[in-house]
Tab-separated table of C-alpha atoms and ligand atoms in Angstrom:
chain	number	residue	atom	x	y	z
A	1	UNK	CA	8.402	17.671	40.914
A	2	UNK	CA	10.623	14.738	40.504
A	3	UNK	CA	11.957	14.029	43.980
A	4	UNK	CA	14.929	12.249	42.457
A	5	UNK	CA	16.004	15.380	40.530
A	6	UNK	CA	15.976	17.532	43.637
A	7	UNK	CA	17.918	14.930	45.596
A	8	UNK	CA	20.412	14.579	42.727
A	9	UNK	CA	20.942	18.337	42.625
A	10	UNK	CA	21.425	18.451	46.422
A	11	UNK	CA	23.888	15.543	46.153
A	12	UNK	CA	25.985	17.623	43.756
A	13	UNK	CA	25.866	20.705	45.969
A	14	UNK	CA	26.502	18.885	49.260
A	15	UNK	CA	28.428	15.753	48.251
A	16	UNK	CA	30.017	15.142	51.649
A	17	UNK	CA	26.811	15.178	53.689
A	18	UNK	CA	25.375	11.619	53.634
A	19	UNK	CA	23.135	11.918	56.711
A	20	UNK	CA	21.612	15.174	55.439
A	21	UNK	CA	20.939	13.655	52.001
A	22	UNK	CA	19.455	10.516	53.615
A	23	UNK	CA	16.972	12.561	55.668
A	24	UNK	CA	16.017	14.783	52.710
A	25	UNK	CA	15.540	11.828	50.374
A	26	UNK	CA	13.182	10.051	52.776
A	27	UNK	CA	10.960	13.120	53.145
A	28	UNK	CA	10.902	14.068	49.462
A	29	UNK	CA	10.013	10.554	48.354
A	30	UNK	CA	7.069	10.350	50.706
A	31	UNK	CA	5.579	13.784	49.959
A	32	UNK	CA	5.910	13.605	46.164
A	33	UNK	CA	2.228	12.826	45.451
A	34	UNK	CA	0.935	15.618	47.658
A	35	UNK	CA	3.502	18.056	46.294
A	36	UNK	CA	2.424	17.346	42.743
A	37	UNK	CA	-1.132	18.342	43.632
A	38	UNK	CA	0.139	21.874	44.370
A	39	UNK	CA	1.748	23.448	41.268
A	40	UNK	CA	2.065	26.725	43.186
A	41	UNK	CA	4.712	25.069	45.385
A	42	UNK	CA	6.835	24.278	42.320
A	43	UNK	CA	6.568	27.878	41.046
A	44	UNK	CA	7.834	29.176	44.378
A	45	UNK	CA	10.742	26.661	44.421
A	46	UNK	CA	9.442	25.651	47.795
A	47	UNK	CA	11.335	22.379	48.003
A	48	UNK	CA	14.810	23.871	47.765
A	49	UNK	CA	13.899	26.623	50.197
A	50	UNK	CA	12.595	24.002	52.614
A	51	UNK	CA	15.564	21.635	52.298
A	52	UNK	CA	18.390	24.181	52.574
A	53	UNK	CA	18.784	25.754	56.027
A	54	UNK	CA	18.145	29.471	56.521
A	55	UNK	CA	21.679	29.866	57.933
A	56	UNK	CA	24.481	27.995	59.684
A	57	UNK	CA	26.823	29.502	62.256
A	58	UNK	CA	30.220	27.762	62.319
A	59	UNK	CA	32.857	28.728	64.855
A	60	UNK	CA	35.890	27.606	66.803
A	61	UNK	CA	35.594	27.151	70.553
A	62	UNK	CA	38.751	27.424	72.656
A	63	UNK	CA	38.881	26.345	76.278
A	64	UNK	CA	41.440	25.341	78.895
A	65	UNK	CA	41.488	21.760	80.240
A	66	UNK	CA	42.328	20.760	83.820
A	67	UNK	CA	46.006	20.346	82.964
A	68	UNK	CA	46.202	23.897	81.631
A	69	UNK	CA	46.307	22.852	77.961
A	70	UNK	CA	44.376	24.975	75.475
A	71	UNK	CA	41.873	22.859	73.523
A	72	UNK	CA	39.925	23.744	70.393
A	73	UNK	CA	36.677	22.312	69.061
A	74	UNK	CA	34.451	23.046	66.085
A	75	UNK	CA	30.967	24.254	66.949
A	76	UNK	CA	27.776	25.028	65.026
A	77	UNK	CA	24.161	26.141	65.101
A	78	UNK	CA	21.981	25.286	62.122
A	79	UNK	CA	18.912	27.540	61.953
A	80	UNK	CA	16.856	25.581	59.473
A	81	UNK	CA	13.381	27.077	59.219
A	82	UNK	CA	11.462	29.793	61.087
A	83	UNK	CA	8.169	29.818	59.164
A	84	UNK	CA	5.940	28.628	61.997
A	85	UNK	CA	7.806	29.868	65.072
A	86	UNK	CA	11.199	30.676	66.611
A	87	UNK	CA	14.026	28.266	65.756
A	88	UNK	CA	13.885	25.374	68.209
A	89	UNK	CA	16.003	22.277	68.673
A	90	UNK	CA	18.668	20.628	70.760
A	91	UNK	CA	22.432	20.869	71.038
A	92	UNK	CA	24.582	17.749	70.593
A	93	UNK	CA	28.055	17.328	72.065
A	94	UNK	CA	29.695	14.219	70.576
A	95	UNK	CA	32.971	13.511	68.806
A	96	UNK	CA	31.072	12.564	65.614
A	97	UNK	CA	29.289	15.942	65.252
A	98	UNK	CA	29.764	17.561	61.824
A	99	UNK	CA	27.698	19.805	59.503
A	100	UNK	CA	26.005	16.834	57.789
A	101	UNK	CA	24.700	15.379	61.051
A	102	UNK	CA	23.484	18.733	62.344
A	103	UNK	CA	21.840	19.595	59.012
A	104	UNK	CA	19.934	16.299	59.008
A	105	UNK	CA	18.848	16.859	62.589
A	106	UNK	CA	17.718	20.463	61.938
A	107	UNK	CA	15.815	19.367	58.810
A	108	UNK	CA	14.042	16.579	60.729
A	109	UNK	CA	13.353	18.944	63.614
A	110	UNK	CA	11.463	21.324	61.328
A	111	UNK	CA	8.884	18.654	60.424
A	112	UNK	CA	8.772	17.185	63.916
A	113	UNK	CA	8.089	20.564	65.480
A	114	UNK	CA	5.318	21.222	62.969
A	115	UNK	CA	3.712	17.914	64.001
A	116	UNK	CA	3.548	18.944	67.659
A	117	UNK	CA	0.933	21.620	66.753
A	118	UNK	CA	3.001	24.143	68.746
A	119	UNK	CA	4.567	27.265	67.158
A	120	UNK	CA	8.211	26.203	66.790
A	121	UNK	CA	10.586	26.340	63.819
A	122	UNK	CA	13.472	23.906	63.370
A	123	UNK	CA	17.140	24.134	64.426
A	124	UNK	CA	19.999	22.050	65.802
A	125	UNK	CA	23.441	22.847	67.155
A	126	UNK	CA	26.436	21.207	68.673
A	127	UNK	CA	30.116	20.540	68.733
A	128	UNK	CA	32.625	17.724	68.261
A	129	UNK	CA	33.440	18.163	71.962
A	130	UNK	CA	32.736	14.969	73.922
A	131	UNK	CA	31.798	15.396	77.612
A	132	UNK	CA	32.693	11.726	78.214
A	133	UNK	CA	35.871	11.477	80.335
A	134	UNK	CA	35.926	15.225	81.043
A	135	UNK	CA	35.654	16.681	84.542
A	136	UNK	CA	32.620	18.814	85.418
A	137	UNK	CA	34.867	21.880	85.475
A	138	UNK	CA	36.066	21.125	81.953
A	139	UNK	CA	32.480	20.642	80.780
A	140	UNK	CA	31.538	23.967	82.406
A	141	UNK	CA	34.402	25.833	80.754
A	142	UNK	CA	33.525	24.329	77.374
A	143	UNK	CA	29.818	25.242	77.746
A	144	UNK	CA	30.754	28.786	78.706
A	145	UNK	CA	33.137	29.107	75.747
A	146	UNK	CA	30.453	27.764	73.374
A	147	UNK	CA	27.941	30.299	74.695
A	148	UNK	CA	30.423	33.175	74.412
A	149	UNK	CA	29.986	32.886	70.641
A	150	UNK	CA	26.410	31.595	70.301
A	151	UNK	CA	24.623	33.868	72.761
A	152	UNK	CA	24.167	36.713	70.295
A	153	UNK	CA	22.280	34.507	67.848
A	154	UNK	CA	19.690	33.048	70.249
A	155	UNK	CA	16.833	34.420	72.349
A	156	UNK	CA	13.318	33.580	73.558
A	157	UNK	CA	11.713	34.753	70.295
A	158	UNK	CA	14.556	33.912	67.885
A	159	UNK	CA	16.151	30.571	68.760
A	160	UNK	CA	15.646	28.377	71.834
A	161	UNK	CA	18.177	25.521	72.259
A	162	UNK	CA	17.798	22.409	74.458
A	163	UNK	CA	19.585	19.095	75.080
A	164	UNK	CA	20.440	16.152	72.844
A	165	UNK	CA	23.244	13.551	72.904
A	166	UNK	CA	25.876	14.619	75.430
A	167	UNK	CA	23.802	17.596	76.584
A	168	UNK	CA	21.619	17.014	79.633
A	169	UNK	CA	20.581	19.009	82.686
A	170	UNK	CA	24.188	19.742	83.695
A	171	UNK	CA	25.219	21.159	80.318
A	172	UNK	CA	21.960	23.109	79.838
A	173	UNK	CA	22.500	24.647	83.298
A	174	UNK	CA	26.033	25.797	82.446
A	175	UNK	CA	25.001	27.164	79.040
A	176	UNK	CA	21.930	28.932	80.414
A	177	UNK	CA	24.035	30.489	83.194
A	178	UNK	CA	26.515	31.965	80.729
A	179	UNK	CA	23.765	33.068	78.344
A	180	UNK	CA	21.942	34.865	81.154
A	181	UNK	CA	25.115	36.634	82.251
A	182	UNK	CA	26.051	37.763	78.740
A	183	UNK	CA	22.564	38.900	77.759
A	184	UNK	CA	21.817	40.491	81.132
A	185	UNK	CA	18.277	39.134	80.972
A	186	UNK	CA	16.424	36.235	82.555
A	187	UNK	CA	14.384	34.774	79.699
A	188	UNK	CA	13.239	31.338	78.647
A	189	UNK	CA	16.100	30.950	76.153
A	190	UNK	CA	16.818	27.201	76.599
A	191	UNK	CA	14.501	24.403	77.576
A	192	UNK	CA	15.319	21.416	79.740
A	193	UNK	CA	16.387	23.859	82.440
A	194	UNK	CA	16.521	22.957	86.133
A	195	UNK	CA	13.168	23.164	87.959
A	196	UNK	CA	14.489	26.007	90.136
A	197	UNK	CA	15.102	28.300	87.169
A	198	UNK	CA	12.205	27.860	84.790
A	199	UNK	CA	12.431	24.198	83.788
A	200	UNK	CA	9.209	22.265	83.243
A	201	UNK	CA	8.159	19.225	85.213
A	202	UNK	CA	8.106	16.114	82.961
A	203	UNK	CA	10.552	17.610	80.405
A	204	UNK	CA	13.300	15.137	81.412
A	205	UNK	CA	10.854	12.238	81.033
A	206	UNK	CA	9.004	13.578	77.997
A	207	UNK	CA	10.803	12.013	75.027
A	208	UNK	CA	10.760	8.491	76.466
A	209	UNK	CA	7.251	8.777	77.918
A	210	UNK	CA	5.966	10.271	74.660
A	211	UNK	CA	7.461	7.429	72.640
A	212	UNK	CA	5.698	4.863	74.833
A	213	UNK	CA	2.387	6.778	74.539
A	214	UNK	CA	2.817	6.745	70.763
A	215	UNK	CA	3.650	3.025	70.823
A	216	UNK	CA	0.437	2.346	72.780
A	217	UNK	CA	-1.595	4.174	70.104
A	218	UNK	CA	0.075	2.074	67.406
A	219	UNK	CA	-0.614	-1.164	69.304
A	220	UNK	CA	-4.236	-0.107	69.789
A	221	UNK	CA	-4.789	-0.068	66.022
A	222	UNK	CA	-4.265	-3.853	66.196
A	223	UNK	CA	-5.912	-4.375	69.598
A	224	UNK	CA	-2.621	-5.419	71.193
A	225	UNK	CA	-1.990	-4.825	74.909
A	226	UNK	CA	1.461	-3.587	75.957
A	227	UNK	CA	1.323	-5.557	79.209
A	228	UNK	CA	3.851	-8.397	79.374
A	229	UNK	CA	5.530	-7.439	76.078
A	230	UNK	CA	9.324	-7.810	75.950
A	231	UNK	CA	11.137	-4.718	74.684
A	232	UNK	CA	14.651	-4.132	73.294
A	233	UNK	CA	15.955	-0.633	74.061
A	234	UNK	CA	19.267	0.792	72.844
A	235	UNK	CA	21.076	3.619	74.606
A	236	UNK	CA	21.185	4.335	78.313
A	237	UNK	CA	20.829	8.107	78.270
A	238	UNK	CA	17.867	10.410	78.680
A	239	UNK	CA	15.565	8.884	76.075
A	240	UNK	CA	16.394	5.228	76.847
A	241	UNK	CA	16.022	5.670	80.611
A	242	UNK	CA	12.576	7.238	80.566
A	243	UNK	CA	11.339	4.905	77.830
A	244	UNK	CA	12.306	2.081	80.174
A	245	UNK	CA	10.558	3.766	83.113
A	246	UNK	CA	7.214	4.223	81.362
A	247	UNK	CA	7.344	0.664	79.983
A	248	UNK	CA	7.823	-0.686	83.517
A	249	UNK	CA	4.906	1.448	84.769
A	250	UNK	CA	2.663	-0.034	82.080
A	251	UNK	CA	3.653	-3.645	82.791
A	252	UNK	CA	5.946	-4.207	79.789
A	253	UNK	CA	9.353	-5.867	80.272
A	254	UNK	CA	12.459	-3.970	79.101
A	255	UNK	CA	15.217	-6.519	78.349
A	256	UNK	CA	18.191	-4.476	77.104
A	257	UNK	CA	20.063	-1.165	77.391
A	258	UNK	CA	23.295	-0.163	75.643
A	259	UNK	CA	26.010	2.411	75.085
A	260	UNK	CA	28.561	2.845	72.338
A	261	UNK	CA	30.675	0.005	73.782
A	262	UNK	CA	28.047	-2.752	73.978
A	263	UNK	CA	24.708	-3.841	75.405
A	264	UNK	CA	23.326	-5.669	78.437
A	265	UNK	CA	20.583	-8.316	78.253
A	266	UNK	CA	18.725	-8.960	81.487
A	267	UNK	CA	16.765	-12.236	81.230
A	268	UNK	CA	14.743	-11.269	84.333
A	269	UNK	CA	13.771	-7.889	82.840
A	270	UNK	CA	14.850	-4.426	83.991
A	271	UNK	CA	12.859	-3.385	87.065
A	272	UNK	CA	12.388	0.119	88.500
A	273	UNK	CA	14.965	-0.666	91.176
A	274	UNK	CA	17.534	-1.681	88.564
A	275	UNK	CA	16.637	1.393	86.522
A	276	UNK	CA	17.352	3.645	89.513
A	277	UNK	CA	20.809	2.049	89.592
A	278	UNK	CA	21.254	2.845	85.864
A	279	UNK	CA	20.199	6.478	86.389
A	280	UNK	CA	22.759	6.888	89.144
A	281	UNK	CA	25.408	5.025	87.119
A	282	UNK	CA	24.926	7.237	84.049
A	283	UNK	CA	23.956	10.605	85.509
A	284	UNK	CA	25.956	10.750	88.754
A	285	UNK	CA	28.842	8.282	88.472
A	286	UNK	CA	29.054	8.767	84.688
A	287	UNK	CA	29.898	5.056	84.316
A	288	UNK	CA	29.406	2.519	81.515
A	289	UNK	CA	26.503	0.110	80.921
A	290	UNK	CA	28.848	-2.906	81.253
A	291	UNK	CA	28.822	-2.231	85.028
A	292	UNK	CA	25.136	-3.284	85.109
A	293	UNK	CA	26.189	-6.904	84.521
A	294	UNK	CA	28.688	-6.650	87.381
A	295	UNK	CA	25.959	-5.376	89.709
A	296	UNK	CA	23.294	-7.851	88.475
A	297	UNK	CA	25.198	-11.028	87.531
A	298	UNK	CA	22.245	-12.768	85.834
A	299	UNK	CA	22.480	-10.079	83.133
A	300	UNK	CA	24.861	-10.626	80.211
A	301	UNK	CA	27.084	-7.918	78.714
A	302	UNK	CA	27.875	-8.146	74.991
A	303	UNK	CA	30.909	-6.047	74.129
A	304	UNK	CA	30.896	-4.268	70.762
A	305	UNK	CA	27.393	-5.443	69.818
A	306	UNK	CA	23.907	-3.982	69.425
A	307	UNK	CA	20.823	-5.627	70.948
A	308	UNK	CA	18.824	-6.270	67.768
A	309	UNK	CA	19.457	-10.024	67.599
A	310	UNK	CA	17.656	-10.752	70.892
A	311	UNK	CA	14.132	-12.181	70.845
A	312	UNK	CA	11.426	-9.682	71.840
A	313	UNK	CA	8.046	-8.225	70.877
A	314	UNK	CA	8.948	-4.549	70.553
A	315	UNK	CA	12.049	-2.572	69.529
A	316	UNK	CA	12.726	1.010	70.694
A	317	UNK	CA	16.045	2.369	69.333
A	318	UNK	CA	17.030	5.281	71.597
A	319	UNK	CA	20.749	5.925	71.012
A	320	UNK	CA	21.732	7.429	67.659
A	321	UNK	CA	21.278	7.623	63.858
A	322	UNK	CA	21.669	4.562	61.610
A	323	UNK	CA	21.968	2.140	64.516
A	324	UNK	CA	19.627	-0.402	62.831
A	325	UNK	CA	20.830	-1.519	59.401
A	326	UNK	CA	19.184	-3.775	56.819
A	327	UNK	CA	20.665	-6.938	58.310
A	328	UNK	CA	19.530	-5.988	61.832
A	329	UNK	CA	16.046	-5.301	60.464
A	330	UNK	CA	15.876	-8.763	58.897
A	331	UNK	CA	16.730	-10.314	62.274
A	332	UNK	CA	14.103	-8.146	63.978
A	333	UNK	CA	11.425	-9.261	61.509
A	334	UNK	CA	12.524	-12.924	61.683
A	335	UNK	CA	12.239	-12.801	65.477
A	336	UNK	CA	8.565	-11.886	65.195
A	337	UNK	CA	8.761	-8.315	66.498
A	338	UNK	CA	5.409	-6.518	66.155
A	339	UNK	CA	6.413	-2.872	66.570
A	340	UNK	CA	9.416	-0.579	66.163
A	341	UNK	CA	9.003	2.856	67.786
A	342	UNK	CA	11.955	5.201	67.268
A	343	UNK	CA	13.159	7.276	70.213
A	344	UNK	CA	16.373	8.353	68.497
A	345	UNK	CA	16.470	10.515	65.367
A	346	UNK	CA	16.785	8.459	62.148
A	347	UNK	CA	18.036	5.296	63.907
A	348	UNK	CA	16.935	3.038	61.017
A	349	UNK	CA	18.703	3.050	57.647
A	350	UNK	CA	16.519	3.264	54.499
A	351	UNK	CA	17.053	-0.496	53.986
A	352	UNK	CA	15.833	-1.204	57.523
A	353	UNK	CA	12.722	0.965	57.050
A	354	UNK	CA	11.895	-0.800	53.779
A	355	UNK	CA	12.246	-4.180	55.524
A	356	UNK	CA	9.907	-3.161	58.369
A	357	UNK	CA	7.310	-1.763	56.005
A	358	UNK	CA	7.432	-4.738	53.665
A	359	UNK	CA	6.779	-7.020	56.641
A	360	UNK	CA	3.889	-4.688	57.672
A	361	UNK	CA	5.317	-4.058	61.108
A	362	UNK	CA	3.987	-1.185	63.154
A	363	UNK	CA	6.861	1.208	62.479
A	364	UNK	CA	7.059	4.847	63.577
A	365	UNK	CA	9.805	7.276	62.523
A	366	UNK	CA	11.484	9.354	65.221
A	367	UNK	CA	10.005	12.597	63.978
A	368	UNK	CA	6.582	11.303	65.039
A	369	UNK	CA	7.276	9.105	68.041
A	370	UNK	CA	10.064	11.109	69.723
A	371	UNK	CA	8.299	14.468	69.289
A	372	UNK	CA	7.163	14.438	72.931
A	373	UNK	CA	10.516	15.869	74.008
A	374	UNK	CA	10.390	18.994	71.904
A	375	UNK	CA	6.622	19.282	72.471
A	376	UNK	CA	7.238	19.504	76.209
A	377	UNK	CA	9.995	22.015	75.471
A	378	UNK	CA	7.248	24.026	73.771
A	379	UNK	CA	5.194	23.708	76.966
A	380	UNK	CA	8.217	24.920	78.961
A	381	UNK	CA	8.398	27.988	76.687
A	382	UNK	CA	4.706	28.690	77.335
A	383	UNK	CA	5.197	28.423	81.109
A	384	UNK	CA	8.230	30.740	80.941
A	385	UNK	CA	6.242	33.302	78.920
A	386	UNK	CA	3.430	33.387	81.455
A	387	UNK	CA	5.906	33.123	84.374
A	388	UNK	CA	4.011	30.204	85.860
A	389	UNK	CA	4.782	26.516	86.448
A	390	UNK	CA	2.276	23.814	85.676
A	391	UNK	CA	1.863	20.629	87.713
A	392	UNK	CA	3.367	17.345	86.517
A	393	UNK	CA	-0.177	16.018	85.912
A	394	UNK	CA	-1.058	18.993	83.709
A	395	UNK	CA	2.100	18.720	81.607
A	396	UNK	CA	1.793	14.929	81.295
A	397	UNK	CA	-1.818	15.191	80.226
A	398	UNK	CA	-0.916	17.795	77.559
A	399	UNK	CA	1.928	15.520	76.391
A	400	UNK	CA	-0.486	12.602	76.059
A	401	UNK	CA	-2.877	14.789	74.067
A	402	UNK	CA	-0.104	15.927	71.708
A	403	UNK	CA	1.143	12.364	71.083
A	404	UNK	CA	-2.432	11.205	70.403
A	405	UNK	CA	-2.849	14.063	67.940
A	406	UNK	CA	0.386	13.185	66.114
A	407	UNK	CA	-0.801	9.582	65.876
A	408	UNK	CA	-4.160	10.699	64.446
A	409	UNK	CA	-2.390	12.821	61.831
A	410	UNK	CA	-0.198	9.869	60.824
A	411	UNK	CA	-3.302	7.726	60.397
A	412	UNK	CA	-5.039	10.497	58.424
A	413	UNK	CA	-2.210	11.063	55.925
A	414	UNK	CA	-0.509	7.670	56.002
A	415	UNK	CA	-3.215	4.996	55.711
A	416	UNK	CA	-2.686	2.970	52.529
A	417	UNK	CA	-5.432	1.319	50.433
A	418	UNK	CA	-4.883	-2.062	52.176
A	419	UNK	CA	-5.319	-0.407	55.598
A	420	UNK	CA	-1.600	-0.495	56.522
A	421	UNK	CA	-0.586	2.718	58.278
A	422	UNK	CA	2.570	4.116	56.707
A	423	UNK	CA	3.685	6.312	59.609
A	424	UNK	CA	6.647	7.669	57.612
A	425	UNK	CA	4.364	8.989	54.903
A	426	UNK	CA	1.784	10.234	57.392
A	427	UNK	CA	4.276	12.157	59.511
A	428	UNK	CA	6.128	13.628	56.552
A	429	UNK	CA	2.997	14.828	54.751
A	430	UNK	CA	1.386	16.300	57.876
A	431	UNK	CA	4.581	18.138	58.860
A	432	UNK	CA	5.359	19.258	55.333
A	433	UNK	CA	1.900	20.688	54.596
A	434	UNK	CA	1.935	22.905	57.676
A	435	UNK	CA	5.385	24.380	56.987
A	436	UNK	CA	4.706	24.647	53.228
A	437	UNK	CA	1.473	26.593	53.711
A	438	UNK	CA	3.177	28.980	56.153
A	439	UNK	CA	6.060	29.564	53.732
A	440	UNK	CA	3.720	30.182	50.799
A	441	UNK	CA	1.730	32.741	52.796
A	442	UNK	CA	4.886	34.612	53.775
A	443	UNK	CA	6.307	35.110	50.270
A	444	UNK	CA	9.770	34.559	48.812
A	445	UNK	CA	12.172	35.330	51.652
B	501	LIG	P1	22.146	10.896	75.829
B	501	LIG	O1	23.454	11.550	75.610
B	501	LIG	O2	21.429	11.105	77.100
B	501	LIG	O3	22.282	9.330	75.598
B	501	LIG	C1	22.771	8.832	74.403
B	501	LIG	C2	22.929	7.336	74.531
B	501	LIG	O4	23.175	6.779	73.251
B	501	LIG	C3	24.108	6.944	75.400
B	501	LIG	O5	23.845	5.740	76.022
B	501	LIG	C4	25.221	6.821	74.376
B	501	LIG	O6	26.277	5.973	74.770
B	501	LIG	C5	24.483	6.219	73.212
B	501	LIG	N1	25.153	6.603	71.968
B	501	LIG	C6	25.455	7.848	71.541
B	501	LIG	N2	26.099	7.815	70.379
B	501	LIG	C7	26.217	6.512	70.076
B	501	LIG	C8	26.800	5.822	68.988
B	501	LIG	N3	27.399	6.490	67.997
B	501	LIG	N4	26.711	4.465	68.982
B	501	LIG	C9	26.110	3.798	69.992
B	501	LIG	N5	25.551	4.410	71.065
B	501	LIG	C10	25.608	5.727	71.091
B	501	LIG	O7	21.238	11.358	74.590
B	501	LIG	P2	19.642	11.294	74.452
B	501	LIG	O8	19.088	10.146	75.182
B	501	LIG	O9	19.123	12.644	74.731
B	501	LIG	O10	19.478	11.074	72.872
B	501	LIG	C11	19.361	9.775	72.279
B	501	LIG	C12	18.722	9.912	70.903
B	501	LIG	O11	17.424	10.481	71.043
B	501	LIG	C13	19.457	10.815	69.909
B	501	LIG	O12	19.263	10.314	68.608
B	501	LIG	C14	18.717	12.141	70.050
B	501	LIG	O13	18.870	12.942	68.900
B	501	LIG	C15	17.296	11.638	70.224
B	501	LIG	N6	16.343	12.558	70.846
B	501	LIG	C16	16.589	13.140	72.050
B	501	LIG	C17	15.641	13.954	72.633
B	501	LIG	C18	15.811	14.550	73.990
B	501	LIG	O14	14.865	15.197	74.461
B	501	LIG	N7	16.928	14.373	74.661
B	501	LIG	C19	14.381	14.272	71.940
B	501	LIG	C20	14.191	13.553	70.717
B	501	LIG	C21	15.159	12.744	70.198
B	501	LIG	P3	27.725	6.560	75.152
B	501	LIG	O15	27.625	6.935	76.595
B	501	LIG	O16	28.655	5.420	74.896
B	501	LIG	O17	27.996	7.726	74.264
B	502	LIG	O1	15.676	15.854	68.757
B	502	LIG	C1	14.964	16.501	69.551
B	502	LIG	O2	13.751	16.664	69.344
B	502	LIG	C2	15.593	17.048	70.758
B	502	LIG	N1	16.772	16.808	70.987
B	502	LIG	C3	14.789	17.941	71.671
B	502	LIG	C4	14.767	19.346	71.149
B	502	LIG	C5	14.131	20.359	72.068
B	502	LIG	O3	14.193	21.530	71.695
B	502	LIG	O4	13.576	20.013	73.107
């Protein structure tokens, strides 16, 4: 195969989907050598069948706001690939959501889920509805309206949604409630549920904790201790918060958090006490990160900026796609950063990735280092199936084992002749081979 030809053909078929094409191009370029060793893949047109989603549901959602106005939003579920297990992946509510973004996320999810070693296919859903500035009643009515359409396409053995940007415990609760009522069954359709109704301990923490576990494995390859290291984090949502928490537990010093309006830099470091304030600010008061600098005046708020110009040892982007561009990456390298571990999905542009790899930084793509979230979702599905709940220690220890395994696979498939570990290549090849073999065994469908 010539990866370029496939990408060119997809560009012609889906010209208005830049994020989708970006994600596909990265994977195809890094698996090309392995793919060429398997002529049977080419005969079965495996690549196109793997890049194009199985199906996409697109629908209008209508709901009534608090003033009695009828609102409409566009909503979607991309069921990308089911070869190794039921469709699995989060739901994103954000004004930027469109088919390109959800297709890139569902594509990435397919490889990420394969890496977890658990039986989960890849999917993603969402809507251009933004919960920000909406009352809880409005959010509930929107979630219910979204489920009214989607419920018939999901189920514990077909498609299991979860959270993502704009979808946390509150939204999952409302969607699960409506799903349960419409289906008339109590099943584990949805992960990230409340602990009282089938949620798993450690699932809220899992993406951030998993990313820090992965970071520690990367640092270990160079005998570097995480203790005392200064870390730049973007975002202040689920992933950012629990990344910060695990870093504090391990003696590292988180310096920044952000939202789409700007970032805060705390020269004294973010402590657990300050983090508890952030959790309350974001999850209960639903406030903005700028308020941190009002509460802790030694911290500085930078309006309209991202944190990548600050001096630090480690960078953990945990907000959204393409939030680190080529110029940011140059600053990060110039500042002497040793590791970039992605919590968000595709936060670095191709130019940024090339800059990190050229400088031989420890750099892990989201599909490897943020896989702890969906992996723990897989553990929640297992607990729901056996109608049992595992202890926090048991889930955390399984999460650690899974992240260690993903790291080993990256080393196995991604180590280059000079010893540099190309985590992008490693993750893409390991994920691809598992899904490809399953698809080959199951015939042309
Ligand atoms: P949350 O909604 O909890 O938090 C998102 C954070 O990122 C908020 O602080 C938000 O700020 C900020 N953000 C969102 N969009 C933008 C933007 N366009 N520019 C700048 N900042 C932005 O989401 P999560 O923490 O769950 O998700 C963060 C990332 O991690 C996403 O890329 C997601 O796909 C990925 N991820 C999430 C997993 C999970 O388990 N939740 C698992 C694996 C990956 P604001 O309040 O201003 O919108
Ligand atoms: O991007 C992701 O891996 C998630 N948003 C979590 C998906 C899940 O099903 O837990």
